CSV table of C-alpha atoms and ligand atoms in Angstrom, one decimal:
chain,number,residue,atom,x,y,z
A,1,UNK,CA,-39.1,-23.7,41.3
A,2,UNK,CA,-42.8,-22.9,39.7
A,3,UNK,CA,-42.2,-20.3,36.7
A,4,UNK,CA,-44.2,-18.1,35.2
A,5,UNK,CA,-44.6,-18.2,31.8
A,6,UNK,CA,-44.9,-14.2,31.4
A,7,UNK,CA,-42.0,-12.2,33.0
A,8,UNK,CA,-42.9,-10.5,36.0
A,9,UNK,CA,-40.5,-7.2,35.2
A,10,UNK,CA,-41.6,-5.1,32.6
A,11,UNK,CA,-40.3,-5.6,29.3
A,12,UNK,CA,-38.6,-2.7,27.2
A,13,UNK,CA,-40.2,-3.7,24.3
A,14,UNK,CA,-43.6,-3.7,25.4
A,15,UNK,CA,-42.8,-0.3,26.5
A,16,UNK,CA,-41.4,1.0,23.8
A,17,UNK,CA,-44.3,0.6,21.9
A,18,UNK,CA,-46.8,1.6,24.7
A,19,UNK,CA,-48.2,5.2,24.0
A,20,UNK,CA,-48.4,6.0,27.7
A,21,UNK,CA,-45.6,7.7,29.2
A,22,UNK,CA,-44.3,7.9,31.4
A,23,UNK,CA,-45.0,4.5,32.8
A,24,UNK,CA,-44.6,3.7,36.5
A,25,UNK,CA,-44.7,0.0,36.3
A,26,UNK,CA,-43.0,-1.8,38.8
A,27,UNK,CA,-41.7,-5.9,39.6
A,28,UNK,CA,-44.8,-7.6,39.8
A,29,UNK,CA,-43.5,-7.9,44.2
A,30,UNK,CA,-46.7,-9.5,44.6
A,31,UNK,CA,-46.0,-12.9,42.9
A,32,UNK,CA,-42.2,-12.3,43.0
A,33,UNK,CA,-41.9,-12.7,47.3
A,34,UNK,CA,-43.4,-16.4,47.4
A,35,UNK,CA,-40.9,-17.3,44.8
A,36,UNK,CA,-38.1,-16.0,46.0
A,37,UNK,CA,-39.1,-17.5,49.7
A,38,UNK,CA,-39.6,-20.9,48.2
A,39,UNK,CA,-36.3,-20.6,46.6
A,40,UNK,CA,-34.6,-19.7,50.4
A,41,UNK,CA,-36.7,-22.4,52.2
A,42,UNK,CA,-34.9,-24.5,49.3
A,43,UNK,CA,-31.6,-23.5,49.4
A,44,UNK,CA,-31.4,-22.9,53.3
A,45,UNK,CA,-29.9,-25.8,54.6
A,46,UNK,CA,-26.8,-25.4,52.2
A,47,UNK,CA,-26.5,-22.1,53.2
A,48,UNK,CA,-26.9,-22.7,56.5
A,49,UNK,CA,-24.1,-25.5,56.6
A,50,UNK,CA,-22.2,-22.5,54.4
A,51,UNK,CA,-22.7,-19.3,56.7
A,52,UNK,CA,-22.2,-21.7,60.4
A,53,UNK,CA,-18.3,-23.0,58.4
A,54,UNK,CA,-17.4,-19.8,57.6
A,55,UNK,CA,-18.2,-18.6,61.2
A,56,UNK,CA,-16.5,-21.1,62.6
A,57,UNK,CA,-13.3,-20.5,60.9
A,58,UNK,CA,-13.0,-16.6,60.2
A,59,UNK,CA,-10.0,-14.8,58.9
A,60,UNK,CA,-8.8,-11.2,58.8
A,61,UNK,CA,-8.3,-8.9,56.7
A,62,UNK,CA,-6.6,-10.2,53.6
A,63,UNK,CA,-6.0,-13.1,55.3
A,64,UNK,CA,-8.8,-14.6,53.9
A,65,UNK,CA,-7.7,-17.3,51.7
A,66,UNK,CA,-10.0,-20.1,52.8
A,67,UNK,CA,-12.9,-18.1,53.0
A,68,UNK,CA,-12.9,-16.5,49.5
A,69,UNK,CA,-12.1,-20.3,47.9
A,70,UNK,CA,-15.1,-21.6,49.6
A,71,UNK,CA,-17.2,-18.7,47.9
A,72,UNK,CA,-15.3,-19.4,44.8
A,73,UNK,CA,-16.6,-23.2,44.7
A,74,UNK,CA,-20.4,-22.3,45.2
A,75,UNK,CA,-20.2,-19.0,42.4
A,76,UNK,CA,-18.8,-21.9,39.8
A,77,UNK,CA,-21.0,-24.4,41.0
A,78,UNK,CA,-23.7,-22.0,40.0
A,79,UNK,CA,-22.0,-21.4,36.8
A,80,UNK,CA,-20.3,-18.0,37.8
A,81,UNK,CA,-17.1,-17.0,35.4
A,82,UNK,CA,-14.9,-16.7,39.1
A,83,UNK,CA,-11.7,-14.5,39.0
A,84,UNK,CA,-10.0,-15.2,42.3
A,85,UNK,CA,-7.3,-12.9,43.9
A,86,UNK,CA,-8.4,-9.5,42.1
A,87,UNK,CA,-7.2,-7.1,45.6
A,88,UNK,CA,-5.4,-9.5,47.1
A,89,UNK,CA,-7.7,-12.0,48.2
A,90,UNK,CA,-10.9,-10.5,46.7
A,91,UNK,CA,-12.7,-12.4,44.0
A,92,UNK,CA,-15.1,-11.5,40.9
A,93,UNK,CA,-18.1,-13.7,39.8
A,94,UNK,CA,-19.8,-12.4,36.6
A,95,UNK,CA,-23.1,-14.1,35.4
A,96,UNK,CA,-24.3,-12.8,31.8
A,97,UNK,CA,-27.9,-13.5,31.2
A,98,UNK,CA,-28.7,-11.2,27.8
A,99,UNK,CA,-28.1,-8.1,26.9
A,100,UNK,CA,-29.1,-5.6,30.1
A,101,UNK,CA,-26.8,-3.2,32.5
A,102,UNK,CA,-24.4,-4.7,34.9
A,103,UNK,CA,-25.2,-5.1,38.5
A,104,UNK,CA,-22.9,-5.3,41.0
A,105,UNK,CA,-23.8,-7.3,44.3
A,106,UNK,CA,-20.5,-7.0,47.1
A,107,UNK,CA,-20.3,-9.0,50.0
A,108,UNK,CA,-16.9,-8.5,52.8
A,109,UNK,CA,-14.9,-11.3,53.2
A,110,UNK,CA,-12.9,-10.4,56.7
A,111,UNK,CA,-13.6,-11.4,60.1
A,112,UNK,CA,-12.1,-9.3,63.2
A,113,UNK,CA,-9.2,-10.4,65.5
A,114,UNK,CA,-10.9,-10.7,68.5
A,115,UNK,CA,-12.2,-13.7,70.8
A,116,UNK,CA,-15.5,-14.7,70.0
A,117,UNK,CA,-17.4,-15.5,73.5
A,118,UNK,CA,-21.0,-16.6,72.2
A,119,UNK,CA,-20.8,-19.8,73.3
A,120,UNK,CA,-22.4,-20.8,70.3
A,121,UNK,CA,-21.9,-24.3,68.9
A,122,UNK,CA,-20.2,-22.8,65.8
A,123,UNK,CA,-18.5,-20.5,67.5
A,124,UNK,CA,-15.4,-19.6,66.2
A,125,UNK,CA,-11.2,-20.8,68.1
A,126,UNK,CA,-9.5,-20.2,65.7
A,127,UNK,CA,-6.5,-17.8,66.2
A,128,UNK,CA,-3.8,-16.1,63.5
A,129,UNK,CA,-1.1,-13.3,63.9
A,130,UNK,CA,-2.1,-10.3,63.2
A,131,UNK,CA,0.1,-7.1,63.4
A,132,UNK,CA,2.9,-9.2,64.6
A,133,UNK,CA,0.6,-10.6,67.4
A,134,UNK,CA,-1.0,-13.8,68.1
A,135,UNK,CA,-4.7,-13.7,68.1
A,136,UNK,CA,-8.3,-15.0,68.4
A,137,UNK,CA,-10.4,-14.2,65.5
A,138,UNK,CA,-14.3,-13.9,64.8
A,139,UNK,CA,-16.4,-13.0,62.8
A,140,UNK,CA,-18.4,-10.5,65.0
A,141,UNK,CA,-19.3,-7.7,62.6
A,142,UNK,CA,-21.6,-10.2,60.9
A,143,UNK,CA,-19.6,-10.7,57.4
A,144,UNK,CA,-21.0,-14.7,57.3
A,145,UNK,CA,-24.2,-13.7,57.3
A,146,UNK,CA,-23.5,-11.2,54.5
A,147,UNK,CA,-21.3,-13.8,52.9
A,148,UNK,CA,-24.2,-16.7,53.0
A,149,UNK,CA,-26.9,-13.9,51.8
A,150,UNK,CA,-24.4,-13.1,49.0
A,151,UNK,CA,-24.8,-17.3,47.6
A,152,UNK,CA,-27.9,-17.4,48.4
A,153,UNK,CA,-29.4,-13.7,46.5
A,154,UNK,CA,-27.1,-15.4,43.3
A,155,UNK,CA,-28.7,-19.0,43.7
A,156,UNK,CA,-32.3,-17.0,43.4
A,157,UNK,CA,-31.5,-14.4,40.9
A,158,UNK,CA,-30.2,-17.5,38.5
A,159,UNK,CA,-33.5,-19.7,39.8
A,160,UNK,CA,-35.0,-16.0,38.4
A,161,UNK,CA,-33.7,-16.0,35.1
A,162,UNK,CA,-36.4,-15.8,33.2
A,163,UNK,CA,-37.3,-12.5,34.7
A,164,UNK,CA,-34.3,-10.4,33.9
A,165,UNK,CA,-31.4,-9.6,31.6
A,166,UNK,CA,-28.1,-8.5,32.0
A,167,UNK,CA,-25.2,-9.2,34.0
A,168,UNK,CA,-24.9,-10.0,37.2
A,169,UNK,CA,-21.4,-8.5,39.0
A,170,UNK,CA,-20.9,-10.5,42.3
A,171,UNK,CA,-17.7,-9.3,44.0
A,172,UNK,CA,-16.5,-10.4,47.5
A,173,UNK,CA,-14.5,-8.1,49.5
A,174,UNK,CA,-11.2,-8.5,51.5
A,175,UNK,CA,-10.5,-6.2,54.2
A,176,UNK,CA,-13.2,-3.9,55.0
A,177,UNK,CA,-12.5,-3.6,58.5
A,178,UNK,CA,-9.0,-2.2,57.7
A,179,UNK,CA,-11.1,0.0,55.1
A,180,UNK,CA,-8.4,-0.6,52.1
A,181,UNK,CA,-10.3,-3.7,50.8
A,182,UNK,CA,-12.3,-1.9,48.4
A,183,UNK,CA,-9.3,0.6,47.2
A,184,UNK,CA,-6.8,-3.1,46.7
A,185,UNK,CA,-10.0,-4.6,44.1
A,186,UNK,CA,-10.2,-1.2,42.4
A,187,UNK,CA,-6.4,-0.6,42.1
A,188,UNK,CA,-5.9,-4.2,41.0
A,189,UNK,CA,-9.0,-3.4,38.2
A,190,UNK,CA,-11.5,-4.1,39.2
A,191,UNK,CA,-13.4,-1.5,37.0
A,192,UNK,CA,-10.6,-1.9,33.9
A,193,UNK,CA,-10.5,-5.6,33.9
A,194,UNK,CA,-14.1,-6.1,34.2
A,195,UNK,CA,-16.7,-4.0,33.0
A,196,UNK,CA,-17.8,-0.7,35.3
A,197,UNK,CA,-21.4,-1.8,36.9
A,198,UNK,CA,-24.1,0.1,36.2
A,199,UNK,CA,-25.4,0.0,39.3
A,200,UNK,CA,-24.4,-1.4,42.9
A,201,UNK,CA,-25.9,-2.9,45.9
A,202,UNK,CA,-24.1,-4.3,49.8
A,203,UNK,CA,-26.1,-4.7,52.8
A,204,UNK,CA,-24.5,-5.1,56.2
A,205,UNK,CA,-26.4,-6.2,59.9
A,206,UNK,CA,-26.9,-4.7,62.5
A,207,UNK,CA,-28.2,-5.4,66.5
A,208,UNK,CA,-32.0,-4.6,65.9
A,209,UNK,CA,-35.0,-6.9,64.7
A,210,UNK,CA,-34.6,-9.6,62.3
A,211,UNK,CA,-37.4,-9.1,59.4
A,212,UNK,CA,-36.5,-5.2,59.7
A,213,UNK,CA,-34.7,-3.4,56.8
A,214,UNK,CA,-33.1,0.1,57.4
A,215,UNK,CA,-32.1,2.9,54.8
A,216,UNK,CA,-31.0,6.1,53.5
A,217,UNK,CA,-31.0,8.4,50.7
A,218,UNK,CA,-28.1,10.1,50.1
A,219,UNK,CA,-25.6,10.0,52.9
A,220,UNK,CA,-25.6,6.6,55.1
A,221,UNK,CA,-22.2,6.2,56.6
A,222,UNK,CA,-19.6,8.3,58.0
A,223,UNK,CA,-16.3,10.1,56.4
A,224,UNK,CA,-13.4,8.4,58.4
A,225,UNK,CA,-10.0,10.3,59.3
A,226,UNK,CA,-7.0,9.1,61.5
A,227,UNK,CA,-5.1,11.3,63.5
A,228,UNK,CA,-1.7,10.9,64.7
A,229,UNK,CA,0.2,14.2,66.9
A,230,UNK,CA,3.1,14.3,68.4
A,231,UNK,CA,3.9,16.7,70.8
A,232,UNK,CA,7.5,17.9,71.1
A,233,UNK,CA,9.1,19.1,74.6
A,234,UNK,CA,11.9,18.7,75.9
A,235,UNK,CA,12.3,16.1,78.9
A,236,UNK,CA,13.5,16.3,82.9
A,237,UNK,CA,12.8,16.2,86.4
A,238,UNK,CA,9.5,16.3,87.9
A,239,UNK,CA,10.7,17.9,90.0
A,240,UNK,CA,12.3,20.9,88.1
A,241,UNK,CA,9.6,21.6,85.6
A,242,UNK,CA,10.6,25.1,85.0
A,243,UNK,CA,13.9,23.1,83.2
A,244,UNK,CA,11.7,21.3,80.5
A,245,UNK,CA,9.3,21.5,78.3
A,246,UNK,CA,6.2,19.3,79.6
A,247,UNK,CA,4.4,17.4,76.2
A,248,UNK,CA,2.4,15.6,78.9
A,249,UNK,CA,0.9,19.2,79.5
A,250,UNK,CA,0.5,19.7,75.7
A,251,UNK,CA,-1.3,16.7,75.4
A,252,UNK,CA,-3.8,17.4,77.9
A,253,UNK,CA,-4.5,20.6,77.0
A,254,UNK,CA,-4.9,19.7,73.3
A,255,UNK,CA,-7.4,16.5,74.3
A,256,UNK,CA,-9.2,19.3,76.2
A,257,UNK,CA,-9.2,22.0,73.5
A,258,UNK,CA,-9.4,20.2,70.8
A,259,UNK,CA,-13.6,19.4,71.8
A,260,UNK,CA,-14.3,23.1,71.0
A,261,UNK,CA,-13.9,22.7,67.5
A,262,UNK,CA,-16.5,20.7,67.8
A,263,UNK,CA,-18.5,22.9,69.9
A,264,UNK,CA,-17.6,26.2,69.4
A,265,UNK,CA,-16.4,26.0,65.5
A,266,UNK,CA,-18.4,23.4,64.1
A,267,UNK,CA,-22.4,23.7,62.9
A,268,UNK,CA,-24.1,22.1,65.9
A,269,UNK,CA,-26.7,20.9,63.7
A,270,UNK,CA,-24.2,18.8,61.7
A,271,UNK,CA,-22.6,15.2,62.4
A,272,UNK,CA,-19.1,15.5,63.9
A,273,UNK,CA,-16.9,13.9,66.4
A,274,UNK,CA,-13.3,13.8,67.4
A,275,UNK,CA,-12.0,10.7,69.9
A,276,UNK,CA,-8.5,10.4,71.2
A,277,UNK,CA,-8.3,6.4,71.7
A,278,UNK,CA,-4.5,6.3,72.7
A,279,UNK,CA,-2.0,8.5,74.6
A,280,UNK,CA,1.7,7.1,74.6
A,281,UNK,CA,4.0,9.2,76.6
A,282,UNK,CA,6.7,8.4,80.0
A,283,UNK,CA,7.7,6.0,81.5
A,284,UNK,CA,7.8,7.2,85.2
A,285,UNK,CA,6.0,9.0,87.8
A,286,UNK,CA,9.1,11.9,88.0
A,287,UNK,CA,10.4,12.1,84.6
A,288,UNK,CA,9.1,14.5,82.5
A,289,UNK,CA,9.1,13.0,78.8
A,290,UNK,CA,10.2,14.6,75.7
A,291,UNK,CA,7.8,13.1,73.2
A,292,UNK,CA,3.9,12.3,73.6
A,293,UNK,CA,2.0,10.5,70.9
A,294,UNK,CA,-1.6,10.8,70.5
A,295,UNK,CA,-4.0,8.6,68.3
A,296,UNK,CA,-7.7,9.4,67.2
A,297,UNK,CA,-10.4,9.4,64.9
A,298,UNK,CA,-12.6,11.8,63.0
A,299,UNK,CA,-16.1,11.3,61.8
A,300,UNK,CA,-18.2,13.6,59.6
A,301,UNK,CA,-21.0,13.2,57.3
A,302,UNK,CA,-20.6,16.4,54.8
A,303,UNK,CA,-17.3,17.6,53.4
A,304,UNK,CA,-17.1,21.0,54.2
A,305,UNK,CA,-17.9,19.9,58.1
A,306,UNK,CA,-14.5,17.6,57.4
A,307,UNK,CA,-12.6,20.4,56.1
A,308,UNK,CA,-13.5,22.6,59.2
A,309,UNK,CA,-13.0,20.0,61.5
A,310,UNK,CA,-9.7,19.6,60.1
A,311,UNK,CA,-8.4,22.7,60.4
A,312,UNK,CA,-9.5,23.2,63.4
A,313,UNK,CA,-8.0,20.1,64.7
A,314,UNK,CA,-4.5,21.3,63.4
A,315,UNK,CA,-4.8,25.0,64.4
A,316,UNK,CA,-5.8,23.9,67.9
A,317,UNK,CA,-2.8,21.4,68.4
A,318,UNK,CA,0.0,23.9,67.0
A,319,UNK,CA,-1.4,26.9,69.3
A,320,UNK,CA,-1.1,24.4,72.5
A,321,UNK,CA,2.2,23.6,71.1
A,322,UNK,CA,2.9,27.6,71.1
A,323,UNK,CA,1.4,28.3,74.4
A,324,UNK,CA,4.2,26.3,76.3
A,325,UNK,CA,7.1,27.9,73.5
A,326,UNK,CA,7.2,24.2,72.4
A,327,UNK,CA,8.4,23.1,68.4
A,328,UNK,CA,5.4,22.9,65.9
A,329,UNK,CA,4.0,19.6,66.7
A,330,UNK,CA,3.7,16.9,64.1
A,331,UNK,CA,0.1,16.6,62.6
A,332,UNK,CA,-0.7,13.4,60.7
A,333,UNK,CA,-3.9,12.9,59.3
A,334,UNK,CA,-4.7,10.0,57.4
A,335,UNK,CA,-8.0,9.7,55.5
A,336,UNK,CA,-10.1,6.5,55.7
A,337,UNK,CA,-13.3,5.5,54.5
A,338,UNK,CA,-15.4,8.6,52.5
A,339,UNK,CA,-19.0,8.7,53.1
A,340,UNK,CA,-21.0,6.1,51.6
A,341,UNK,CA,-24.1,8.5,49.6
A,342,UNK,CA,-26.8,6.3,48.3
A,343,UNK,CA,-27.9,7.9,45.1
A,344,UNK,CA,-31.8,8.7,45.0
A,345,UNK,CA,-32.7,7.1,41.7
A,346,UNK,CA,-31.6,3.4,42.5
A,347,UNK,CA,-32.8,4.0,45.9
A,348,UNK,CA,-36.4,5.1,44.8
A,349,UNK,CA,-36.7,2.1,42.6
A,350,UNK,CA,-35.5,-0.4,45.3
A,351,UNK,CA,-37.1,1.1,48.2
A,352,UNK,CA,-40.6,0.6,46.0
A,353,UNK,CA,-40.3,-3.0,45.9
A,354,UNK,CA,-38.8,-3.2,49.3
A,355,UNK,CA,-41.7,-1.3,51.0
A,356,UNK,CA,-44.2,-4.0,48.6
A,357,UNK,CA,-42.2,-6.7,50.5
A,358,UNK,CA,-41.9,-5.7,53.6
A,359,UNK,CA,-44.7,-2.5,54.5
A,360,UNK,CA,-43.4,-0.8,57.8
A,361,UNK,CA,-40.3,-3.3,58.6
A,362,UNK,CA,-38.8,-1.6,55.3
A,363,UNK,CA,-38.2,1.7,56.7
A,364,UNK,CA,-35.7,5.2,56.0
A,365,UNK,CA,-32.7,5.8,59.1
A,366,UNK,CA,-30.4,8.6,60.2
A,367,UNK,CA,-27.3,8.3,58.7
A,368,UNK,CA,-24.7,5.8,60.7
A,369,UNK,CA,-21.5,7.3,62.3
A,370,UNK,CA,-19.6,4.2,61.2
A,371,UNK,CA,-17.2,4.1,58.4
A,372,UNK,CA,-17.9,1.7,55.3
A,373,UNK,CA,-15.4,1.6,52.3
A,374,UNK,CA,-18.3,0.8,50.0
A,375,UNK,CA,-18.0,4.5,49.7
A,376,UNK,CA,-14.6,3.3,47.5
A,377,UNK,CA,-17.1,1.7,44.5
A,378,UNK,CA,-19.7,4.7,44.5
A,379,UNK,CA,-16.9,7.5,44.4
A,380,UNK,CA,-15.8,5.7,41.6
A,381,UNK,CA,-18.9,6.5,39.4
A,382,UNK,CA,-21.3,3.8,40.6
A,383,UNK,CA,-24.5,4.5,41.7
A,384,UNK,CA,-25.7,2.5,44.6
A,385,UNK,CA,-27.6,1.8,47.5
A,386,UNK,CA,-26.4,0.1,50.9
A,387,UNK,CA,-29.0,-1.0,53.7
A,388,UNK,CA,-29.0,-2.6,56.8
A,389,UNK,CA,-31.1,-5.6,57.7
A,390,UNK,CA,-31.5,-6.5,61.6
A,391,UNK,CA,-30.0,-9.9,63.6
A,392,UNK,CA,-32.0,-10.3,66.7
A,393,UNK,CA,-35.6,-12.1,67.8
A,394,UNK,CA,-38.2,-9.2,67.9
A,395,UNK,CA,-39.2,-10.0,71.8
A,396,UNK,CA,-35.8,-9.6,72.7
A,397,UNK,CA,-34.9,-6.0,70.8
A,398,UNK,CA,-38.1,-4.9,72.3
A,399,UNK,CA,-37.6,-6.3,75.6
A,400,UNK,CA,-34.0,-4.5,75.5
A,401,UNK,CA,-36.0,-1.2,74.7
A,402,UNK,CA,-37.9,-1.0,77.0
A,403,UNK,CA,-36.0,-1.8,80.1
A,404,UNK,CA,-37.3,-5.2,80.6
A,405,UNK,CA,-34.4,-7.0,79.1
A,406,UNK,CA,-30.5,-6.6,78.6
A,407,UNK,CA,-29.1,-4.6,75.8
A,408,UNK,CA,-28.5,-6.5,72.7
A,409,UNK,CA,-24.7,-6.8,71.6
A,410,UNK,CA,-23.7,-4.1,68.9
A,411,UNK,CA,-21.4,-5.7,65.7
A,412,UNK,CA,-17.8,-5.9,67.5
A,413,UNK,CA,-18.9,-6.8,70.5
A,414,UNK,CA,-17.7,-10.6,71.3
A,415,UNK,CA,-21.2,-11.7,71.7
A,416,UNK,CA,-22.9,-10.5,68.5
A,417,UNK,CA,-24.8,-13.2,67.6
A,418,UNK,CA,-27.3,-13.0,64.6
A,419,UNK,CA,-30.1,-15.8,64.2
A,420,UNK,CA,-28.7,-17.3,61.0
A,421,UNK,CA,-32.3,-18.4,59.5
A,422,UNK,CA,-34.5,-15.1,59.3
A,423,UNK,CA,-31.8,-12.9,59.1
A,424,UNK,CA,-30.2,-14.1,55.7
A,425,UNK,CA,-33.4,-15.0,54.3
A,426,UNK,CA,-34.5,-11.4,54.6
A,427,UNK,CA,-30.9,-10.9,53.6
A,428,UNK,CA,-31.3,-12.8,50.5
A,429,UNK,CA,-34.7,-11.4,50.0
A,430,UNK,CA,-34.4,-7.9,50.1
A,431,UNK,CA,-31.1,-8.3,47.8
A,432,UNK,CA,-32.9,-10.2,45.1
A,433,UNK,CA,-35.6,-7.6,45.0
A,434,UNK,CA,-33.6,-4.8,44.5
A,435,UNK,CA,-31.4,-6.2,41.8
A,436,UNK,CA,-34.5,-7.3,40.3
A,437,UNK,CA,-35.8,-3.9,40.6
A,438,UNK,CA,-32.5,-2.0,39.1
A,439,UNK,CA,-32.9,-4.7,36.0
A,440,UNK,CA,-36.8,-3.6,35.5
A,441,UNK,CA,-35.5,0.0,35.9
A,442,UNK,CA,-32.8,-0.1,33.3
A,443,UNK,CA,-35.4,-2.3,31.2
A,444,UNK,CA,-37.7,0.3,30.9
A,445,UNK,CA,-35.5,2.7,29.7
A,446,UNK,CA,-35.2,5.1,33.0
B,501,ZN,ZN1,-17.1,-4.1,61.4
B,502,ZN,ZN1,-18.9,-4.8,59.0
């Protein structure tokens, strides 16, 4: 690749000694894009052959084995220090260029057990055991893609070397579907062992235009919950309810009820949702059951919205529990994923060279109701920015807009199927730029 002979990111010293302050200079975008598209073009087919293996052959969470060795091989290749296992099945790949803040660069490494139906040539067969039960498994949430834009934003960054100083952090994820990937690096040290990044950055696709970029400041993702009741009666004849005590009924009620938390006790202006997404209960059509089990989830955006939600959610169940002179009912609430809040300053800085690169495609989104244990790394003091970058042609995500064309297949759906080329180029793109950005940033002193 054609260097310059001048860095392109502002350097400290020249800075330091500059009388002007404060100094808004940013990456030199400009001359930066055509290298860093040069170097994809380059580098493609290798990552191509990369992203189309791992999507054939996907594995869940901490499962992952032969995808994190494959990663493994191209961070040494490119002359990554790799610790493998950190988490289970995560790894670490540290790059030191000069003195400069650490940047941390995460990728997922899990695929989902379902059956991929694409039809694709690389589509995915394979099949594991998962919770006891065999399985198909694929990787439609889009992780490859993340995984390929992961090698190929290192493979750039070195090619960039010249241009920045520091260290480079790149950590690959097991299990973020389960969200306890993030939580197994940390609590096997990730921020003890190796040094605390200064700053972080993920990206993950999503079913809208290839070329596009999506983000947030300040919340982007959704605070996660689980919620387990069971509803104590007291079982019998259908025919005799007066002789039981009917969970079925507290169940329904409680499904019912519960919605006017939401409705009645909640901020309507703020994010919140409860879903029940099982029911076990019975067995027969005349038999009145003793127990009844429901599963659900919660999603909210601000804390104080969780903590009313919650409440709510456990006040509601014990009064249907009352109403039929039923035992207290048991309430378990298990907390997922937190909120992933992108923190202004690295986003400001990014989003400036992202908006040089990409003008209108670059552009801010409402928060997303799903759940992302990225959250885990930021809560743990680093500051960070996740984005989204789009999977699909442009003619068909407009043509699906506007009525003319079917609706595009969301992440988890078995026929998500990204373009591989433009999506991690942009991929690989964007990330480079921002890292690039958060080095200039540090470098001049802000
Ligand atoms: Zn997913
Ligand atoms: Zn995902």
């Amino acid at each position: 690749m054609k260097r310059f002979a001048k860095p392109l990111l502002a350097s400290a010293a020249f800075y330091a000694a500059a009388t002007l302050s404060p100094v808004h200079a940013e990456i030199d975008v400009i001359n930066l894009k055509p290298m860093i598209e040069k170097s994809v073009e380059a580098d493609y087919p290798k990552l191509d052959a990369l992203y189309k293996d791992i999507h054939a052959h996907p594995e869940v969470a901490f499962q992952e084995v032969k995808t994190a060795a494959k990663l493994a091989a191209e961070m040494r290749a490119l002359g990554f220090e790799v610790t493998e296992k950190v988490g289970k099945t995560g790894l670490v790949a540290i790059y030191k260029n000069g003195d400069g803040p650490t940047i941390m660069v995460r990728t997922e490494l899990d695929a989902l057990p379902m059956e991929e139906k694409t039809g694709l040539a690389y589509a995915s067969h394979d099949k594991t055991v998962w919770n006891g039960q065999d399985t198909f498994v694929a990787h439609s949430c889009g992780h490859d893609i993340h995984m390929a834009s992961w090698v190929g934003t290192a493979k750039t960054l070195l090619g960039l070397k010249d241009q920045w100083h520091g260290t480079l952090m790149f950590i690959a994820q097991p299990a973020e579907e389960t969200v306890s990937g993030a939580k197994a690096m940390l609590a096997d040290g990730l921020f003890t062992r190796f040094k605390k990044p200064d700053f972080g950055f993920a990206l993950h696709d999503g079913a809208f235009a290839y070329g596009n970029l999506t983000y947030r400041v300040g919340t982007g993702s959704s605070n996660s919950d689980s919620l387990e009741i069971t509803f104590h009666g007291h079982g019998g004849h259908g025919a005799a309810p007066q002789r039981t005590v009917d969970p079925v009924m507290m169940a329904a009620r409680f499904i019912v009820d519960v919605q006017s938390v939401i409705s009645r006790e909640k901020d309507p202006t703020e994010f919140g949702v409860v879903s029940i997404g099982a029911i076990h209960g019975g067995s027969a059509e005349n038999i009145i059951p003793d127990d009844v089990l429901l599963r659900g989830t919660i999603r909210t955006f601000k804390p104080e919205v969780r903590a009313k939600m919650l409440a709510g959610i456990e006040r509601t169940a014990k009064a249907v529990a009352a109403m039929s002179d039923a035992p207290a009912p048991d309430i378990r609430i298990t907390e997922g994923a937190k909120a992933v809040i992108n923190d202004p300053g690295v986003v400001e800085t990014a989003a400036k060279a992202l908006k040089a690169a990409f003008g209108d495609k670059f552009r801010p989104s409402p928060p997303l109701t799903p759940s992302e244990d990225f959250s885990e790394f930021v809560n743990a003091g680093v500051p960070s920015m996740f984005f989204n970058i789009g999977v699909y042609e442009p003619e068909r995500v407009a043509a699906a807009r506007n009525g003319t064309g079917p609706e595009l297949p969301s992440n988890h759906s078995p026929l998500f199927a990204p373009v591989p080329k433009p999506t991690i180029a942009t991929g690989i793109e964007a990330m480079t730029l921002a890292v690039l950005s958060a080095f200039d940033q540090h470098a001049r002193g802000k």
